[in-house]
Amino acid sequence: MSPTMAGIAGLILLFVLIFTKMPVGFLMALLGVAGFGYIVTVDAALNLMAKDLFDVFGSYNLTVIPLFILMGQIAFHSGISSRLFKVAYTFIGHWPGGMAVATLGACTGFSAICGSTNATAATMAAVTLPEMKKYNYQDSLATGVVAAGGSLGILIPPSVIFIIYGIMTEQSIGKLFMAGIVPGVMLTGLFILAVVVWATLRPEVAPRGPRTTLKEKLASLAGLVETLILFALVMGGLFFGIFTPTEAGAIGAMGTLIIATARRNITVKGFIQALFETTRISCMVLVIVAGATIFGHFLAITRIPFDVASWVTGFNLPPYLIMALIIGVYLVGGCFIDALAFIMLTVPIFYPVIISMGYDPMWFGVIIVLVTQIGVITPPVGVNVYVVSGVARTVPLEVIFKGVIPLLVALVAGVALMIPFPQIALFLPGLMK
């Protein structure tokens, strides 16, 4: 069997075995070592595995991941997320679908101090679903909004996927974070529009909440201060070049802990739980990164990434059609494979194609994150839907999937806007020092 055929066989086997529910990081590592050993030698494959595992788990650049995850976990266990929801609800709870809109606002705020789509969805589900149930919101709208709103966690900085993409493509992580801000705000606006239209056309799915006085609105703003301080501290420091992304993660985590301790909002038990969740999530992410690194080296010696790039550019198709094909691959693949694993697997294949066509790598990073967001709320994987289902145990999966459809339309509209107007993503990075 030729190296190219071995690579194709490895990819097919990977896609088949994913459905066995085997952890995808271990699966990619196993197939990568087996494939490398088949093409080169077993000793070379074992040496590669040892080197890649050491490089990933000993990487200074990747320490930014547990730091930002810790920041989000402390924010959750200290009640910052619930205070964000109360602020949003006080201001817009009386709108059509007001509590759902408030949930989206809280998801946006929490994403700015979290960086994980799963953590955002789980946190917001625990905080907002009981409140929406109290006001007789239908399960489809309530759960669908939380699942879709949680997907903002991989777009609005700090984003774990932006960190991985930046390391893989040698792009500035700080600039990638900046590139995600305007698209994230735009997408939140499109989500809100979808909810308001849905609730206006079908008022029974989302009864309006009570109006609040100006005094109540102003009083609620106290719950927003800590989030604004943390966001300004982390993103402001990155924007003005005061510190690196890793330093930003450390400062953000420490700042969150100081605020939580000063307000006496976090218990010893809550802090220990935050450390436990940070360790669990960080290990999961790093195992996926290590597995994808090993599998990527296997693909490199099969020359599949370079062959695909040559094959695609050899069609002499207009660049926008090639980009449409690549986006189609992410749309389909993202429905079946974990978002982080899929990006780790495909970026080495498609990145050379994008660069050869003259597209901006920052813009492409935002595009694949947007398209990957679609994958985390669509079947059969739909990770966020399963996360929300785990919190709302009485709501059937099909009801949640039905509830994400209007927001899925908004997400597709966001991708469609980003393609002809790349400056939506590139404006802020262009201002950075």
Short mmCIF file of C-alpha atoms in Angstrom, two decimals:
data_model
loop_
_atom_site.label_atom_id
_atom_site.label_comp_id
_atom_site.label_asym_id
_atom_site.label_seq_id
_atom_site.Cartn_x
_atom_site.Cartn_y
_atom_site.Cartn_z
CA MET A 1 0.00 0.00 0.00
CA SER A 2 1.37 3.43 -0.96
CA PRO A 3 1.76 6.19 1.67
CA THR A 4 -1.15 8.11 0.10
CA MET A 5 -3.45 5.09 0.25
CA ALA A 6 -2.35 4.45 3.85
CA GLY A 7 -3.30 8.05 4.69
CA ILE A 8 -6.71 7.69 3.04
CA ALA A 9 -7.28 4.41 4.91
CA GLY A 10 -6.31 6.12 8.18
CA LEU A 11 -8.79 8.96 7.58
CA ILE A 12 -11.62 6.55 6.72
CA LEU A 13 -10.86 4.43 9.79
CA LEU A 14 -10.83 7.56 11.96
CA PHE A 15 -14.27 8.63 10.75
CA VAL A 16 -15.67 5.12 11.26
CA LEU A 17 -14.20 4.62 14.75
CA ILE A 18 -15.41 8.01 15.97
CA PHE A 19 -18.90 6.50 16.15
CA THR A 20 -17.67 3.91 18.68
CA LYS A 21 -17.54 6.78 21.23
CA MET A 22 -13.81 6.14 21.81
CA PRO A 23 -12.15 9.38 23.04
CA VAL A 24 -11.11 11.15 19.86
CA GLY A 25 -7.70 12.25 21.20
CA PHE A 26 -6.64 8.67 21.96
CA LEU A 27 -8.12 7.51 18.66
CA MET A 28 -6.08 9.99 16.59
CA ALA A 29 -2.90 9.14 18.53
CA LEU A 30 -3.42 5.39 18.06
CA LEU A 31 -4.08 5.65 14.32
CA GLY A 32 -1.25 8.16 13.88
CA VAL A 33 1.30 5.86 15.54
CA ALA A 34 0.01 2.80 13.63
CA GLY A 35 0.10 4.65 10.31
CA PHE A 36 3.53 6.16 10.90
CA GLY A 37 4.85 2.77 11.94
CA TYR A 38 3.44 1.17 8.79
CA ILE A 39 5.04 3.74 6.45
CA VAL A 40 8.35 4.24 8.28
CA THR A 41 9.19 1.89 11.18
CA VAL A 42 7.65 0.98 14.51
CA ASP A 43 10.64 2.44 16.39
CA ALA A 44 10.26 5.73 14.51
CA ALA A 45 6.54 5.82 15.34
CA LEU A 46 7.16 5.25 19.06
CA ASN A 47 9.85 7.95 19.08
CA LEU A 48 7.42 10.31 17.32
CA MET A 49 4.71 9.63 19.90
CA ALA A 50 7.09 10.26 22.82
CA LYS A 51 8.36 13.50 21.25
CA ASP A 52 4.89 14.84 20.37
CA LEU A 53 3.46 14.04 23.81
CA PHE A 54 6.40 15.76 25.49
CA ASP A 55 6.16 18.79 23.16
CA VAL A 56 2.42 19.24 23.74
CA PHE A 57 2.28 18.67 27.50
CA GLY A 58 5.47 20.68 28.02
CA SER A 59 4.48 23.57 25.74
CA TYR A 60 4.62 27.04 27.30
CA ASN A 61 2.24 28.39 24.65
CA LEU A 62 -0.46 25.87 25.58
CA THR A 63 -0.43 26.90 29.26
CA VAL A 64 -2.81 29.66 28.19
CA ILE A 65 -5.58 27.04 27.86
CA PRO A 66 -5.88 25.95 31.54
CA LEU A 67 -5.43 29.57 32.65
CA PHE A 68 -8.44 30.82 30.68
CA ILE A 69 -10.48 27.75 31.63
CA LEU A 70 -9.66 28.42 35.31
CA MET A 71 -10.79 32.01 34.84
CA GLY A 72 -14.15 30.84 33.54
CA GLN A 73 -14.60 28.20 36.24
CA ILE A 74 -13.92 30.66 39.07
CA ALA A 75 -16.36 33.10 37.43
CA PHE A 76 -19.02 30.40 37.39
CA HIS A 77 -18.52 29.18 40.95
CA SER A 78 -18.45 32.73 42.32
CA GLY A 79 -21.82 33.61 40.77
CA ILE A 80 -20.59 36.10 38.15
CA SER A 81 -22.65 34.29 35.49
CA SER A 82 -25.90 34.51 37.47
CA ARG A 83 -25.34 38.22 38.14
CA LEU A 84 -24.81 38.77 34.40
CA PHE A 85 -28.17 37.17 33.68
CA LYS A 86 -29.93 39.35 36.26
CA VAL A 87 -28.51 42.51 34.67
CA ALA A 88 -29.63 41.47 31.20
CA TYR A 89 -33.08 40.42 32.41
CA THR A 90 -33.64 43.67 34.33
CA PHE A 91 -33.06 45.69 31.16
CA ILE A 92 -34.78 43.60 28.49
CA GLY A 93 -36.95 41.03 30.27
CA HIS A 94 -40.12 42.78 29.05
CA TRP A 95 -39.19 42.43 25.35
CA PRO A 96 -40.78 39.69 23.20
CA GLY A 97 -38.76 36.67 24.30
CA GLY A 98 -37.07 38.95 26.82
CA MET A 99 -35.72 36.23 29.10
CA ALA A 100 -34.27 34.39 26.11
CA VAL A 101 -32.68 37.63 24.91
CA ALA A 102 -31.31 38.18 28.42
CA THR A 103 -29.87 34.66 28.29
CA LEU A 104 -28.08 35.50 25.04
CA GLY A 105 -26.72 38.67 26.62
CA ALA A 106 -25.45 36.69 29.60
CA CYS A 107 -23.92 34.06 27.26
CA THR A 108 -22.06 36.85 25.46
CA GLY A 109 -20.73 38.27 28.71
CA PHE A 110 -19.74 34.89 30.12
CA SER A 111 -18.04 33.91 26.85
CA ALA A 112 -15.81 36.96 27.30
CA ILE A 113 -14.37 35.44 30.48
CA CYS A 114 -14.65 31.75 29.67
CA GLY A 115 -13.46 30.57 26.23
CA SER A 116 -15.27 27.21 26.16
CA THR A 117 -18.54 26.51 24.35
CA ASN A 118 -19.38 23.53 26.61
CA ALA A 119 -18.70 25.47 29.81
CA THR A 120 -20.80 28.44 28.61
CA ALA A 121 -23.73 26.20 27.65
CA ALA A 122 -23.60 24.23 30.92
CA THR A 123 -23.32 27.38 33.04
CA MET A 124 -26.13 29.25 31.33
CA ALA A 125 -28.37 26.16 31.33
CA ALA A 126 -27.99 25.83 35.10
CA VAL A 127 -28.63 29.54 35.68
CA THR A 128 -31.34 30.45 33.15
CA LEU A 129 -33.45 27.37 32.40
CA PRO A 130 -35.16 27.33 35.84
CA GLU A 131 -35.96 31.05 35.44
CA MET A 132 -37.46 30.61 31.96
CA LYS A 133 -39.44 27.61 33.20
CA LYS A 134 -40.84 29.79 36.00
CA TYR A 135 -42.17 32.25 33.39
CA ASN A 136 -43.72 29.48 31.24
CA TYR A 137 -41.27 29.62 28.37
CA GLN A 138 -41.63 26.62 26.07
CA ASP A 139 -38.84 24.06 26.40
CA SER A 140 -37.86 24.28 22.72
CA LEU A 141 -37.15 28.02 22.86
CA ALA A 142 -35.50 27.97 26.29
CA THR A 143 -33.13 25.06 25.64
CA GLY A 144 -32.44 26.03 22.01
CA VAL A 145 -31.35 29.53 23.03
CA VAL A 146 -28.98 28.19 25.70
CA ALA A 147 -27.42 25.63 23.33
CA ALA A 148 -26.90 28.21 20.56
CA GLY A 149 -25.84 30.99 22.94
CA GLY A 150 -23.26 28.66 24.47
CA SER A 151 -21.60 28.33 21.05
CA LEU A 152 -20.45 31.94 21.42
CA GLY A 153 -17.82 30.61 23.84
CA ILE A 154 -15.56 29.55 20.95
CA LEU A 155 -15.89 32.86 19.06
CA ILE A 156 -15.85 35.67 21.60
CA PRO A 157 -12.35 35.89 23.12
CA PRO A 158 -10.71 34.30 24.95
CA SER A 159 -11.35 31.27 22.74
CA VAL A 160 -9.56 27.94 23.13
CA ILE A 161 -9.98 27.22 19.42
CA PHE A 162 -8.39 30.56 18.47
CA ILE A 163 -5.45 29.67 20.71
CA ILE A 164 -4.98 26.29 19.01
CA TYR A 165 -5.45 27.77 15.53
CA GLY A 166 -2.94 30.53 16.27
CA ILE A 167 -0.32 28.03 17.47
CA MET A 168 -0.88 25.73 14.48
CA THR A 169 -0.67 28.50 11.88
CA GLU A 170 1.84 30.73 13.70
CA GLN A 171 -0.62 33.64 13.80
CA SER A 172 -0.83 36.18 16.63
CA ILE A 173 -3.24 34.85 19.27
CA GLY A 174 -3.87 38.40 20.48
CA LYS A 175 -4.91 39.49 16.98
CA LEU A 176 -7.09 36.39 16.59
CA PHE A 177 -8.84 37.30 19.84
CA MET A 178 -9.46 40.80 18.48
CA ALA A 179 -10.73 39.33 15.20
CA GLY A 180 -13.45 37.46 17.10
CA ILE A 181 -14.94 40.46 18.93
CA VAL A 182 -16.95 42.18 16.16
CA PRO A 183 -18.19 38.90 14.60
CA GLY A 184 -19.17 37.75 18.10
CA VAL A 185 -21.19 40.91 18.75
CA MET A 186 -22.73 40.67 15.26
CA LEU A 187 -23.72 37.05 15.84
CA THR A 188 -25.25 37.89 19.22
CA GLY A 189 -27.33 40.57 17.45
CA LEU A 190 -28.49 38.05 14.84
CA PHE A 191 -29.41 35.56 17.57
CA ILE A 192 -31.40 38.23 19.40
CA LEU A 193 -33.19 39.19 16.16
CA ALA A 194 -34.13 35.55 15.56
CA VAL A 195 -35.54 35.21 19.10
CA VAL A 196 -37.51 38.48 18.93
CA VAL A 197 -39.04 37.53 15.56
CA TRP A 198 -39.87 34.02 16.87
CA ALA A 199 -41.48 35.38 20.06
CA THR A 200 -43.38 38.07 18.13
CA LEU A 201 -44.84 35.59 15.64
CA ARG A 202 -45.64 33.06 18.39
CA PRO A 203 -46.14 34.94 21.69
CA GLU A 204 -47.19 31.76 23.50
CA VAL A 205 -43.65 30.33 23.37
CA ALA A 206 -42.19 33.22 25.39
CA PRO A 207 -44.49 35.24 27.68
CA ARG A 208 -43.15 38.71 28.44
CA GLY A 209 -41.63 39.45 31.83
CA PRO A 210 -42.55 42.42 34.04
CA ARG A 211 -41.19 45.89 33.28
CA THR A 212 -38.61 47.29 35.67
CA THR A 213 -38.09 50.84 36.87
CA LEU A 214 -35.11 53.02 36.01
CA LYS A 215 -33.95 52.70 39.63
CA GLU A 216 -33.98 48.88 39.37
CA LYS A 217 -32.07 49.02 36.09
CA LEU A 218 -29.36 51.26 37.52
CA ALA A 219 -29.09 49.14 40.68
CA SER A 220 -28.62 45.97 38.61
CA LEU A 221 -25.58 47.42 36.83
CA ALA A 222 -23.45 46.56 39.86
CA GLY A 223 -23.54 42.94 38.64
CA LEU A 224 -21.87 43.99 35.39
CA VAL A 225 -18.87 45.78 36.86
CA GLU A 226 -16.70 42.72 37.56
CA THR A 227 -17.16 41.33 34.02
CA LEU A 228 -16.28 44.69 32.45
CA ILE A 229 -13.18 44.97 34.65
CA LEU A 230 -11.98 41.49 33.71
CA PHE A 231 -12.69 41.95 30.00
CA ALA A 232 -10.99 45.36 29.90
CA LEU A 233 -8.01 44.01 31.85
CA VAL A 234 -7.44 40.95 29.66
CA MET A 235 -8.40 42.24 26.22
CA GLY A 236 -7.11 45.77 26.82
CA GLY A 237 -3.70 44.40 27.82
CA LEU A 238 -3.60 42.24 24.69
CA PHE A 239 -4.81 45.04 22.40
CA PHE A 240 -2.17 47.49 23.57
CA GLY A 241 0.58 44.87 23.64
CA ILE A 242 1.13 45.12 27.40
CA PHE A 243 1.27 41.37 27.89
CA THR A 244 1.20 38.08 25.99
CA PRO A 245 -1.85 35.76 25.77
CA THR A 246 -0.36 33.46 28.43
CA GLU A 247 0.21 36.41 30.76
CA ALA A 248 -3.34 37.59 29.97
CA GLY A 249 -4.71 34.20 31.03
CA ALA A 250 -2.75 34.30 34.30
CA ILE A 251 -3.83 37.87 35.03
CA GLY A 252 -7.45 37.08 34.16
CA ALA A 253 -7.55 34.00 36.40
CA MET A 254 -5.91 35.86 39.28
CA GLY A 255 -8.15 38.88 38.77
CA THR A 256 -11.27 36.70 38.84
CA LEU A 257 -10.09 35.00 42.04
CA ILE A 258 -9.33 38.36 43.70
CA ILE A 259 -12.77 39.73 42.78
CA ALA A 260 -14.52 36.55 43.95
CA THR A 261 -12.59 36.55 47.23
CA ALA A 262 -13.10 40.25 47.86
CA ARG A 263 -16.86 39.88 47.36
CA ARG A 264 -16.86 36.66 49.44
CA ASN A 265 -18.75 34.90 46.63
CA ILE A 266 -16.65 31.77 46.42
CA THR A 267 -16.36 29.03 49.02
CA VAL A 268 -13.46 26.66 49.58
CA LYS A 269 -15.63 23.88 48.13
CA GLY A 270 -16.41 26.02 45.07
CA PHE A 271 -12.73 26.83 44.53
CA ILE A 272 -11.76 23.15 44.77
CA GLN A 273 -14.51 22.29 42.30
CA ALA A 274 -13.23 25.01 39.94
CA LEU A 275 -9.74 23.48 40.11
CA PHE A 276 -11.14 20.00 39.50
CA GLU A 277 -13.17 21.11 36.43
CA THR A 278 -10.20 23.10 35.09
CA THR A 279 -7.97 20.03 35.34
CA ARG A 280 -10.56 17.77 33.70
CA ILE A 281 -11.32 20.11 30.78
CA SER A 282 -7.66 21.05 30.25
CA CYS A 283 -6.58 17.41 30.14
CA MET A 284 -9.33 16.63 27.63
CA VAL A 285 -8.25 19.53 25.38
CA LEU A 286 -4.52 18.71 25.61
CA VAL A 287 -5.08 15.02 24.87
CA ILE A 288 -7.00 16.03 21.72
CA VAL A 289 -4.18 18.41 20.75
CA ALA A 290 -1.54 15.70 21.33
CA GLY A 291 -3.51 13.09 19.39
CA ALA A 292 -4.13 15.47 16.50
CA THR A 293 -0.41 16.40 16.45
CA ILE A 294 0.60 12.74 16.12
CA PHE A 295 -2.06 12.10 13.47
CA GLY A 296 -0.99 15.27 11.65
CA HIS A 297 2.59 14.02 11.41
CA PHE A 298 1.28 10.77 9.98
CA LEU A 299 -0.73 12.70 7.35
CA ALA A 300 2.32 14.83 6.54
CA ILE A 301 4.41 11.83 5.48
CA THR A 302 1.51 10.56 3.33
CA ARG A 303 1.64 13.96 1.56
CA ILE A 304 -2.18 14.11 1.59
CA PRO A 305 -2.31 17.81 2.72
CA PHE A 306 -0.02 18.85 -0.14
CA ASP A 307 -1.80 16.59 -2.65
CA VAL A 308 -5.18 18.05 -1.66
CA ALA A 309 -3.83 21.59 -2.02
CA SER A 310 -2.42 20.78 -5.48
CA TRP A 311 -5.61 18.96 -6.48
CA VAL A 312 -7.93 21.81 -5.44
CA THR A 313 -5.85 24.58 -7.01
CA GLY A 314 -5.48 22.46 -10.17
CA PHE A 315 -9.20 22.85 -10.94
CA ASN A 316 -8.65 26.53 -11.81
CA LEU A 317 -11.92 27.35 -10.09
CA PRO A 318 -12.60 30.87 -8.79
CA PRO A 319 -11.30 31.23 -5.20
CA TYR A 320 -14.81 31.83 -3.84
CA LEU A 321 -15.97 28.43 -5.16
CA ILE A 322 -13.00 26.69 -3.57
CA MET A 323 -13.75 28.50 -0.31
CA ALA A 324 -17.38 27.38 -0.60
CA LEU A 325 -16.20 23.76 -0.95
CA ILE A 326 -13.96 24.08 2.13
CA ILE A 327 -16.79 25.63 4.14
CA GLY A 328 -19.02 22.75 3.01
CA VAL A 329 -16.49 20.26 4.37
CA TYR A 330 -16.49 22.05 7.75
CA LEU A 331 -20.30 22.21 7.79
CA VAL A 332 -20.66 18.46 7.20
CA GLY A 333 -17.66 17.32 9.24
CA GLY A 334 -18.52 19.59 12.17
CA CYS A 335 -21.81 17.73 12.57
CA PHE A 336 -19.98 14.46 13.25
CA ILE A 337 -16.66 15.30 14.94
CA ASP A 338 -15.75 17.28 18.05
CA ALA A 339 -15.03 20.90 17.02
CA LEU A 340 -11.50 21.10 18.39
CA ALA A 341 -10.49 17.71 17.00
CA PHE A 342 -11.92 18.53 13.58
CA ILE A 343 -10.04 21.82 13.37
CA MET A 344 -6.81 20.14 14.49
CA LEU A 345 -7.34 17.52 11.78
CA THR A 346 -8.28 19.80 8.87
CA VAL A 347 -6.26 23.00 9.31
CA PRO A 348 -3.00 21.35 8.12
CA ILE A 349 -4.87 20.23 4.98
CA PHE A 350 -6.75 23.42 4.08
CA TYR A 351 -4.46 26.15 5.42
CA PRO A 352 -1.94 25.83 2.53
CA VAL A 353 -4.86 26.06 0.06
CA ILE A 354 -6.17 29.25 1.71
CA ILE A 355 -2.75 30.90 1.71
CA SER A 356 -2.12 29.94 -1.94
CA MET A 357 -5.37 31.68 -2.93
CA GLY A 358 -4.42 34.87 -1.10
CA TYR A 359 -7.05 34.76 1.66
CA ASP A 360 -6.23 36.35 5.01
CA PRO A 361 -5.37 33.68 7.63
CA MET A 362 -7.01 35.74 10.41
CA TRP A 363 -10.26 35.91 8.45
CA PHE A 364 -10.10 32.18 7.71
CA GLY A 365 -9.66 31.48 11.42
CA VAL A 366 -12.86 33.37 12.22
CA ILE A 367 -14.72 31.66 9.37
CA ILE A 368 -13.88 28.14 10.51
CA VAL A 369 -14.83 29.00 14.09
CA LEU A 370 -18.19 30.33 12.86
CA VAL A 371 -18.79 27.24 10.76
CA THR A 372 -17.69 24.99 13.62
CA GLN A 373 -20.31 26.72 15.80
CA ILE A 374 -22.92 25.27 13.48
CA GLY A 375 -21.52 21.81 14.19
CA VAL A 376 -21.85 22.10 17.98
CA ILE A 377 -25.65 22.58 17.71
CA THR A 378 -26.54 20.22 14.85
CA PRO A 379 -27.08 16.44 14.93
CA PRO A 380 -25.75 13.81 15.25
CA VAL A 381 -22.96 15.10 17.55
CA GLY A 382 -24.30 18.55 18.53
CA VAL A 383 -22.16 18.67 21.67
CA ASN A 384 -23.90 21.73 23.14
CA VAL A 385 -27.30 20.11 22.72
CA TYR A 386 -26.12 17.11 24.75
CA VAL A 387 -24.65 19.43 27.39
CA VAL A 388 -27.98 21.27 27.75
CA SER A 389 -29.83 17.93 27.74
CA GLY A 390 -27.64 16.82 30.64
CA VAL A 391 -28.84 19.81 32.67
CA ALA A 392 -32.49 19.75 31.49
CA ARG A 393 -32.94 16.01 31.88
CA THR A 394 -36.71 16.08 31.33
CA VAL A 395 -36.46 17.72 27.88
CA PRO A 396 -36.10 15.27 24.95
CA LEU A 397 -33.13 15.80 22.60
CA GLU A 398 -35.39 16.30 19.59
CA VAL A 399 -37.09 19.24 21.33
CA ILE A 400 -33.74 20.94 21.90
CA PHE A 401 -32.65 20.32 18.30
CA LYS A 402 -35.95 21.81 17.14
CA GLY A 403 -35.34 24.86 19.31
CA VAL A 404 -31.94 25.64 17.77
CA ILE A 405 -33.30 25.84 14.19
CA PRO A 406 -34.15 29.60 14.19
CA LEU A 407 -30.75 30.39 15.72
CA LEU A 408 -29.08 28.08 13.24
CA VAL A 409 -30.55 30.23 10.47
CA ALA A 410 -29.05 33.31 12.17
CA LEU A 411 -25.67 31.57 12.38
CA VAL A 412 -25.72 30.73 8.68
CA ALA A 413 -26.59 34.39 7.96
CA GLY A 414 -23.56 35.43 10.03
CA VAL A 415 -21.25 33.21 7.94
CA ALA A 416 -22.81 34.60 4.74
CA LEU A 417 -22.08 38.18 5.88
CA MET A 418 -18.48 37.39 6.81
CA ILE A 419 -17.54 36.07 3.36
CA PRO A 420 -18.11 39.26 1.29
CA PHE A 421 -17.19 41.58 4.19
CA PRO A 422 -13.92 40.28 5.70
CA GLN A 423 -13.27 43.63 7.41
CA ILE A 424 -15.88 42.65 10.01
CA ALA A 425 -13.15 40.39 11.41
CA LEU A 426 -10.04 42.26 10.28
CA PHE A 427 -10.87 45.79 11.46
CA LEU A 428 -9.79 45.48 15.11
CA PRO A 429 -6.62 43.39 14.48
CA GLY A 430 -5.53 46.07 12.01
CA LEU A 431 -5.55 48.64 14.86
CA MET A 432 -3.36 46.57 17.19
CA LYS A 433 0.20 47.58 17.96
#
